[in-house]
Amino acid sequence: MMDEIKAGQREWKPGRVFLIGKNYREHVSELGDPPSEGPVVFMKPASSLMPPGAVVRMPSHGAVLHHEVEVVALIGREGRAISESVAESHVFAYALGVDLTLRDVQGRLKKQGLPWEPSKAFDESAPLGPFTTAAGIAAAGIPFHCSVNGQVRQRGHTRDMIYPLGRIIRELSKVWMLRPGDLIFTGTPAGVGPLSPGDTLRVESPVLKAASWRFEGPIEC
Ligand code: ZN
């Protein structure tokens, strides 16, 4: 599966999958959360990635599966304690991805003060579109949107991030040595909403390659 995901001509193996929560103001308000001090960081296993065009099976351990369209940066150059001014030079490519979230499970876990992996890091929870080489693309210059069955659900622009990519890379690289193959999902704009079996989710941007995924009900066990 992972070998099917390519960045340009270069074959690559995904490293860590970092995600940033609460990075667009209107999305933070729609969740009813207080704003965070510094970027909210969490991870998904690389095994949660799904290539463009795949069929995604909905998980059975929750009832409300939300789409969160996000711009994803692929790290191409190693670095620790990377300064904001050179951070973008560590990005090899960009893609659009989806941070699938079981909102009901997340709500329960949050209320109990528990880690939210079961709501975010389950199998097939990170559909990832094809990469576009970063050369000529400014991290803060990417408009993007997603639609479900042809109806636009979320629209965003990376200039509206609370913590821009440079700041995110600075913060992550204080904690982890960033390496080629690491991915950073940079947060979702407002408009998150539920998916149902049979839905087709499409992510698009004028500067990045589009991708679609079809959703099916869980495998009965
Ligand atoms: Zn997200």
PDB file of C-alpha atoms and ligand atoms in Angstrom:
ATOM      1  CA  MET A   1       0.000   0.000   0.000  1.00  0.00           C
ATOM      2  CA  MET A   2       2.615   2.509   1.074  1.00  0.00           C
ATOM      3  CA  ASP A   3       4.731   1.776  -1.975  1.00  0.00           C
ATOM      4  CA  GLU A   4       1.890   3.051  -4.129  1.00  0.00           C
ATOM      5  CA  ILE A   5       2.311   6.514  -2.671  1.00  0.00           C
ATOM      6  CA  LYS A   6       4.922   8.421  -4.616  1.00  0.00           C
ATOM      7  CA  ALA A   7       6.311  11.917  -4.424  1.00  0.00           C
ATOM      8  CA  GLY A   8       7.047  13.045  -7.951  1.00  0.00           C
ATOM      9  CA  GLN A   9       9.386  10.533  -9.506  1.00  0.00           C
ATOM     10  CA  ARG A  10      10.919   9.626  -6.190  1.00  0.00           C
ATOM     11  CA  GLU A  11       9.773   6.505  -4.374  1.00  0.00           C
ATOM     12  CA  TRP A  12       9.500   7.093  -0.686  1.00  0.00           C
ATOM     13  CA  LYS A  13       8.564   5.358   2.512  1.00  0.00           C
ATOM     14  CA  PRO A  14       6.467   7.365   4.957  1.00  0.00           C
ATOM     15  CA  GLY A  15       8.157   8.144   8.268  1.00  0.00           C
ATOM     16  CA  ARG A  16       6.203   9.680  11.120  1.00  0.00           C
ATOM     17  CA  VAL A  17       2.764  11.205  10.501  1.00  0.00           C
ATOM     18  CA  PHE A  18       2.410  14.384  12.570  1.00  0.00           C
ATOM     19  CA  LEU A  19      -0.878  16.278  12.750  1.00  0.00           C
ATOM     20  CA  ILE A  20      -1.702  19.728  14.023  1.00  0.00           C
ATOM     21  CA  GLY A  21      -5.042  20.318  15.749  1.00  0.00           C
ATOM     22  CA  LYS A  22      -6.963  23.575  16.212  1.00  0.00           C
ATOM     23  CA  ASN A  23      -5.037  25.554  13.606  1.00  0.00           C
ATOM     24  CA  TYR A  24      -7.883  27.545  11.983  1.00  0.00           C
ATOM     25  CA  ARG A  25      -9.920  29.900  14.197  1.00  0.00           C
ATOM     26  CA  GLU A  26     -13.363  29.177  12.749  1.00  0.00           C
ATOM     27  CA  HIS A  27     -12.815  25.432  13.134  1.00  0.00           C
ATOM     28  CA  VAL A  28     -11.744  25.873  16.776  1.00  0.00           C
ATOM     29  CA  SER A  29     -14.986  27.811  17.421  1.00  0.00           C
ATOM     30  CA  GLU A  30     -17.164  25.237  15.637  1.00  0.00           C
ATOM     31  CA  LEU A  31     -15.767  22.581  18.028  1.00  0.00           C
ATOM     32  CA  GLY A  32     -16.454  24.893  20.986  1.00  0.00           C
ATOM     33  CA  ASP A  33     -12.847  24.570  22.176  1.00  0.00           C
ATOM     34  CA  PRO A  34     -10.703  27.270  23.797  1.00  0.00           C
ATOM     35  CA  PRO A  35      -7.730  28.388  21.630  1.00  0.00           C
ATOM     36  CA  SER A  36      -4.451  26.581  22.372  1.00  0.00           C
ATOM     37  CA  GLU A  37      -1.114  28.028  23.493  1.00  0.00           C
ATOM     38  CA  GLY A  38       1.223  26.784  20.773  1.00  0.00           C
ATOM     39  CA  PRO A  39       0.338  24.182  18.143  1.00  0.00           C
ATOM     40  CA  VAL A  40      -1.564  21.072  19.272  1.00  0.00           C
ATOM     41  CA  VAL A  41       0.465  18.063  18.070  1.00  0.00           C
ATOM     42  CA  PHE A  42      -0.642  14.459  17.723  1.00  0.00           C
ATOM     43  CA  MET A  43       0.321  11.496  15.545  1.00  0.00           C
ATOM     44  CA  LYS A  44      -1.187   8.711  13.483  1.00  0.00           C
ATOM     45  CA  PRO A  45       0.645   5.516  12.531  1.00  0.00           C
ATOM     46  CA  ALA A  46       1.989   5.482   8.957  1.00  0.00           C
ATOM     47  CA  SER A  47      -0.252   2.427   8.479  1.00  0.00           C
ATOM     48  CA  SER A  48      -3.296   4.731   8.626  1.00  0.00           C
ATOM     49  CA  LEU A  49      -2.382   6.331   5.247  1.00  0.00           C
ATOM     50  CA  MET A  50      -4.614   5.521   2.263  1.00  0.00           C
ATOM     51  CA  PRO A  51      -3.547   6.253  -1.322  1.00  0.00           C
ATOM     52  CA  PRO A  52      -5.603   8.420  -3.710  1.00  0.00           C
ATOM     53  CA  GLY A  53      -8.627   6.657  -5.189  1.00  0.00           C
ATOM     54  CA  ALA A  54      -8.816   3.984  -2.496  1.00  0.00           C
ATOM     55  CA  VAL A  55     -12.037   2.723  -0.949  1.00  0.00           C
ATOM     56  CA  VAL A  56     -12.076   3.652   2.737  1.00  0.00           C
ATOM     57  CA  ARG A  57     -13.933   1.374   5.138  1.00  0.00           C
ATOM     58  CA  MET A  58     -15.658   3.281   7.903  1.00  0.00           C
ATOM     59  CA  PRO A  59     -14.661   2.210  11.414  1.00  0.00           C
ATOM     60  CA  SER A  60     -17.253   0.358  13.498  1.00  0.00           C
ATOM     61  CA  HIS A  61     -16.215   1.613  16.949  1.00  0.00           C
ATOM     62  CA  GLY A  62     -17.930   4.998  16.585  1.00  0.00           C
ATOM     63  CA  ALA A  63     -20.975   6.525  14.875  1.00  0.00           C
ATOM     64  CA  VAL A  64     -19.980   9.987  13.590  1.00  0.00           C
ATOM     65  CA  LEU A  65     -17.101   9.956  11.091  1.00  0.00           C
ATOM     66  CA  HIS A  66     -16.027  13.500  10.142  1.00  0.00           C
ATOM     67  CA  HIS A  67     -13.881  14.658   7.221  1.00  0.00           C
ATOM     68  CA  GLU A  68     -11.122  17.195   7.946  1.00  0.00           C
ATOM     69  CA  VAL A  69      -9.357  18.304   4.752  1.00  0.00           C
ATOM     70  CA  GLU A  70      -5.789  19.464   5.389  1.00  0.00           C
ATOM     71  CA  VAL A  71      -2.693  20.578   3.503  1.00  0.00           C
ATOM     72  CA  VAL A  72       0.091  18.049   4.106  1.00  0.00           C
ATOM     73  CA  ALA A  73       3.821  18.805   3.944  1.00  0.00           C
ATOM     74  CA  LEU A  74       6.326  16.056   3.117  1.00  0.00           C
ATOM     75  CA  ILE A  75       9.725  16.615   4.720  1.00  0.00           C
ATOM     76  CA  GLY A  76      12.633  16.093   2.321  1.00  0.00           C
ATOM     77  CA  ARG A  77      15.605  17.206   4.406  1.00  0.00           C
ATOM     78  CA  GLU A  78      16.689  16.186   7.892  1.00  0.00           C
ATOM     79  CA  GLY A  79      16.822  18.783  10.648  1.00  0.00           C
ATOM     80  CA  ARG A  80      16.636  19.424  14.365  1.00  0.00           C
ATOM     81  CA  ALA A  81      15.712  22.779  15.957  1.00  0.00           C
ATOM     82  CA  ILE A  82      14.951  24.214  12.516  1.00  0.00           C
ATOM     83  CA  SER A  83      14.448  27.996  12.522  1.00  0.00           C
ATOM     84  CA  GLU A  84      11.280  29.452  11.054  1.00  0.00           C
ATOM     85  CA  SER A  85      13.222  31.383   8.401  1.00  0.00           C
ATOM     86  CA  VAL A  86      14.583  28.217   6.716  1.00  0.00           C
ATOM     87  CA  ALA A  87      11.743  25.829   7.624  1.00  0.00           C
ATOM     88  CA  GLU A  88      10.138  25.783   4.170  1.00  0.00           C
ATOM     89  CA  SER A  89      13.427  24.631   2.603  1.00  0.00           C
ATOM     90  CA  HIS A  90      12.943  21.334   4.488  1.00  0.00           C
ATOM     91  CA  VAL A  91       9.652  20.653   2.658  1.00  0.00           C
ATOM     92  CA  PHE A  92      10.018  18.497  -0.447  1.00  0.00           C
ATOM     93  CA  ALA A  93       6.374  18.351  -1.546  1.00  0.00           C
ATOM     94  CA  TYR A  94       2.785  19.183  -0.632  1.00  0.00           C
ATOM     95  CA  ALA A  95      -0.408  17.145  -0.892  1.00  0.00           C
ATOM     96  CA  LEU A  96      -4.003  17.333   0.279  1.00  0.00           C
ATOM     97  CA  GLY A  97      -4.979  14.827   2.928  1.00  0.00           C
ATOM     98  CA  VAL A  98      -7.854  14.011   5.228  1.00  0.00           C
ATOM     99  CA  ASP A  99      -7.664  13.663   9.001  1.00  0.00           C
ATOM    100  CA  LEU A 100     -10.657  11.343   9.491  1.00  0.00           C
ATOM    101  CA  THR A 101     -12.066  11.747  12.984  1.00  0.00           C
ATOM    102  CA  LEU A 102     -14.696   9.823  14.941  1.00  0.00           C
ATOM    103  CA  ARG A 103     -16.238  12.921  16.513  1.00  0.00           C
ATOM    104  CA  ASP A 104     -18.447  11.083  19.019  1.00  0.00           C
ATOM    105  CA  VAL A 105     -15.533   8.982  20.278  1.00  0.00           C
ATOM    106  CA  GLN A 106     -13.303  12.070  20.427  1.00  0.00           C
ATOM    107  CA  GLY A 107     -15.922  13.931  22.487  1.00  0.00           C
ATOM    108  CA  ARG A 108     -16.120  11.104  25.021  1.00  0.00           C
ATOM    109  CA  LEU A 109     -12.332  10.806  25.307  1.00  0.00           C
ATOM    110  CA  LYS A 110     -11.851  14.578  25.664  1.00  0.00           C
ATOM    111  CA  LYS A 111     -14.453  14.742  28.418  1.00  0.00           C
ATOM    112  CA  GLN A 112     -12.586  12.042  30.329  1.00  0.00           C
ATOM    113  CA  GLY A 113      -9.210  13.705  29.725  1.00  0.00           C
ATOM    114  CA  LEU A 114      -7.989  10.610  27.859  1.00  0.00           C
ATOM    115  CA  PRO A 115      -5.669  10.339  24.823  1.00  0.00           C
ATOM    116  CA  TRP A 116      -7.690  10.561  21.601  1.00  0.00           C
ATOM    117  CA  GLU A 117      -5.960   7.907  19.437  1.00  0.00           C
ATOM    118  CA  PRO A 118      -9.071   5.679  19.144  1.00  0.00           C
ATOM    119  CA  SER A 119     -10.912   8.653  17.588  1.00  0.00           C
ATOM    120  CA  LYS A 120      -8.131   9.788  15.248  1.00  0.00           C
ATOM    121  CA  ALA A 121      -5.445   7.147  14.672  1.00  0.00           C
ATOM    122  CA  PHE A 122      -7.495   4.120  13.582  1.00  0.00           C
ATOM    123  CA  ASP A 123      -6.866   2.089  10.408  1.00  0.00           C
ATOM    124  CA  GLU A 124      -7.508   3.972   7.136  1.00  0.00           C
ATOM    125  CA  SER A 125      -7.880   7.290   9.023  1.00  0.00           C
ATOM    126  CA  ALA A 126      -5.465   9.291   6.851  1.00  0.00           C
ATOM    127  CA  PRO A 127      -6.348   9.388   3.121  1.00  0.00           C
ATOM    128  CA  LEU A 128      -3.482  11.141   1.335  1.00  0.00           C
ATOM    129  CA  GLY A 129      -3.565  12.646  -2.167  1.00  0.00           C
ATOM    130  CA  PRO A 130      -0.744  12.751  -4.731  1.00  0.00           C
ATOM    131  CA  PHE A 131       2.234  15.010  -4.081  1.00  0.00           C
ATOM    132  CA  THR A 132       3.191  18.206  -5.869  1.00  0.00           C
ATOM    133  CA  THR A 133       6.824  19.310  -5.593  1.00  0.00           C
ATOM    134  CA  ALA A 134       7.158  22.256  -3.226  1.00  0.00           C
ATOM    135  CA  ALA A 135       9.358  24.303  -5.581  1.00  0.00           C
ATOM    136  CA  GLY A 136       7.458  27.485  -6.437  1.00  0.00           C
ATOM    137  CA  ILE A 137       4.705  26.927  -3.850  1.00  0.00           C
ATOM    138  CA  ALA A 138       4.596  29.208  -0.794  1.00  0.00           C
ATOM    139  CA  ALA A 139       3.400  27.432   2.356  1.00  0.00           C
ATOM    140  CA  ALA A 140       1.012  30.328   3.072  1.00  0.00           C
ATOM    141  CA  GLY A 141      -0.282  30.492  -0.519  1.00  0.00           C
ATOM    142  CA  ILE A 142      -2.418  27.356  -0.836  1.00  0.00           C
ATOM    143  CA  PRO A 143      -6.209  27.638  -1.250  1.00  0.00           C
ATOM    144  CA  PHE A 144      -8.016  24.294  -0.906  1.00  0.00           C
ATOM    145  CA  HIS A 145     -11.449  22.761  -0.455  1.00  0.00           C
ATOM    146  CA  CYS A 146     -13.248  19.459  -0.128  1.00  0.00           C
ATOM    147  CA  SER A 147     -16.625  18.278  -1.358  1.00  0.00           C
ATOM    148  CA  VAL A 148     -18.857  15.319  -0.573  1.00  0.00           C
ATOM    149  CA  ASN A 149     -20.865  13.903  -3.488  1.00  0.00           C
ATOM    150  CA  GLY A 150     -20.165  17.113  -5.422  1.00  0.00           C
ATOM    151  CA  GLN A 151     -21.223  19.547  -2.659  1.00  0.00           C
ATOM    152  CA  VAL A 152     -18.521  21.777  -1.199  1.00  0.00           C
ATOM    153  CA  ARG A 153     -18.195  21.241   2.552  1.00  0.00           C
ATOM    154  CA  GLN A 154     -14.924  22.918   3.582  1.00  0.00           C
ATOM    155  CA  ARG A 155     -12.957  25.804   2.105  1.00  0.00           C
ATOM    156  CA  GLY A 156      -9.659  27.034   3.470  1.00  0.00           C
ATOM    157  CA  HIS A 157      -6.478  28.922   2.689  1.00  0.00           C
ATOM    158  CA  THR A 158      -3.132  28.265   4.366  1.00  0.00           C
ATOM    159  CA  ARG A 159      -2.629  32.016   4.986  1.00  0.00           C
ATOM    160  CA  ASP A 160      -5.351  31.669   7.657  1.00  0.00           C
ATOM    161  CA  MET A 161      -3.423  29.177   9.803  1.00  0.00           C
ATOM    162  CA  ILE A 162      -3.051  30.258  13.428  1.00  0.00           C
ATOM    163  CA  TYR A 163       0.420  28.652  13.464  1.00  0.00           C
ATOM    164  CA  PRO A 164       2.021  28.882  10.006  1.00  0.00           C
ATOM    165  CA  LEU A 165       4.024  25.955   8.652  1.00  0.00           C
ATOM    166  CA  GLY A 166       7.368  27.549   9.597  1.00  0.00           C
ATOM    167  CA  ARG A 167       6.316  27.766  13.229  1.00  0.00           C
ATOM    168  CA  ILE A 168       4.966  24.201  13.151  1.00  0.00           C
ATOM    169  CA  ILE A 169       8.260  22.864  11.755  1.00  0.00           C
ATOM    170  CA  ARG A 170      10.197  24.834  14.381  1.00  0.00           C
ATOM    171  CA  GLU A 171       8.108  23.379  17.213  1.00  0.00           C
ATOM    172  CA  LEU A 172       8.112  19.785  15.893  1.00  0.00           C
ATOM    173  CA  SER A 173      11.864  19.806  15.261  1.00  0.00           C
ATOM    174  CA  LYS A 174      12.543  20.800  18.875  1.00  0.00           C
ATOM    175  CA  VAL A 175      11.000  17.488  19.921  1.00  0.00           C
ATOM    176  CA  TRP A 176      11.754  15.153  16.991  1.00  0.00           C
ATOM    177  CA  MET A 177      14.617  15.122  14.495  1.00  0.00           C
ATOM    178  CA  LEU A 178      12.617  15.660  11.303  1.00  0.00           C
ATOM    179  CA  ARG A 179      13.616  13.228   8.563  1.00  0.00           C
ATOM    180  CA  PRO A 180      12.838  12.699   4.884  1.00  0.00           C
ATOM    181  CA  GLY A 181       9.509  10.884   4.629  1.00  0.00           C
ATOM    182  CA  ASP A 182       7.941  12.557   7.669  1.00  0.00           C
ATOM    183  CA  LEU A 183       4.510  14.029   6.972  1.00  0.00           C
ATOM    184  CA  ILE A 184       2.818  17.002   8.614  1.00  0.00           C
ATOM    185  CA  PHE A 185      -0.973  17.423   8.374  1.00  0.00           C
ATOM    186  CA  THR A 186      -1.358  21.148   9.083  1.00  0.00           C
ATOM    187  CA  GLY A 187      -4.908  21.444  10.446  1.00  0.00           C
ATOM    188  CA  THR A 188      -8.408  21.822   9.054  1.00  0.00           C
ATOM    189  CA  PRO A 189     -10.598  24.865   8.320  1.00  0.00           C
ATOM    190  CA  ALA A 190     -14.271  25.161   9.367  1.00  0.00           C
ATOM    191  CA  GLY A 191     -17.011  23.042   7.825  1.00  0.00           C
ATOM    192  CA  VAL A 192     -16.135  19.569   9.102  1.00  0.00           C
ATOM    193  CA  GLY A 193     -19.063  17.191   8.797  1.00  0.00           C
ATOM    194  CA  PRO A 194     -20.229  13.579   8.729  1.00  0.00           C
ATOM    195  CA  LEU A 195     -19.615  10.943   6.066  1.00  0.00           C
ATOM    196  CA  SER A 196     -21.929   8.034   5.245  1.00  0.00           C
ATOM    197  CA  PRO A 197     -21.381   4.745   3.423  1.00  0.00           C
ATOM    198  CA  GLY A 198     -21.540   5.368  -0.340  1.00  0.00           C
ATOM    199  CA  ASP A 199     -20.201   8.956  -0.085  1.00  0.00           C
ATOM    200  CA  THR A 200     -17.384  10.181  -2.305  1.00  0.00           C
ATOM    201  CA  LEU A 201     -15.036  12.723  -0.744  1.00  0.00           C
ATOM    202  CA  ARG A 202     -12.955  14.872  -3.091  1.00  0.00           C
ATOM    203  CA  VAL A 203     -10.138  17.249  -2.138  1.00  0.00           C
ATOM    204  CA  GLU A 204      -8.998  19.993  -4.526  1.00  0.00           C
ATOM    205  CA  SER A 205      -6.715  23.000  -4.818  1.00  0.00           C
ATOM    206  CA  PRO A 206      -5.692  25.217  -7.757  1.00  0.00           C
ATOM    207  CA  VAL A 207      -2.024  24.554  -6.868  1.00  0.00           C
ATOM    208  CA  LEU A 208      -2.105  20.902  -5.687  1.00  0.00           C
ATOM    209  CA  LYS A 209      -3.290  17.660  -7.240  1.00  0.00           C
ATOM    210  CA  ALA A 210      -6.847  16.546  -6.498  1.00  0.00           C
ATOM    211  CA  ALA A 211      -7.876  13.169  -5.076  1.00  0.00           C
ATOM    212  CA  SER A 212     -11.078  11.278  -4.237  1.00  0.00           C
ATOM    213  CA  TRP A 213     -12.027   8.450  -1.917  1.00  0.00           C
ATOM    214  CA  ARG A 214     -15.206   6.426  -1.686  1.00  0.00           C
ATOM    215  CA  PHE A 215     -16.521   5.355   1.720  1.00  0.00           C
ATOM    216  CA  GLU A 216     -17.992   1.971   2.512  1.00  0.00           C
ATOM    217  CA  GLY A 217     -19.498   0.528   5.652  1.00  0.00           C
ATOM    218  CA  PRO A 218     -17.305  -1.510   7.992  1.00  0.00           C
ATOM    219  CA  ILE A 219     -16.501  -5.169   7.380  1.00  0.00           C
ATOM    220  CA  GLU A 220     -18.877  -7.152   9.570  1.00  0.00           C
ATOM    221  CA  CYS A 221     -17.095  -9.398  12.033  1.00  0.00           C
TER     222      CYS A 221
HETATM  223 ZN    ZN B   1      -7.282  17.642  11.836  1.00  0.00          ZN
END
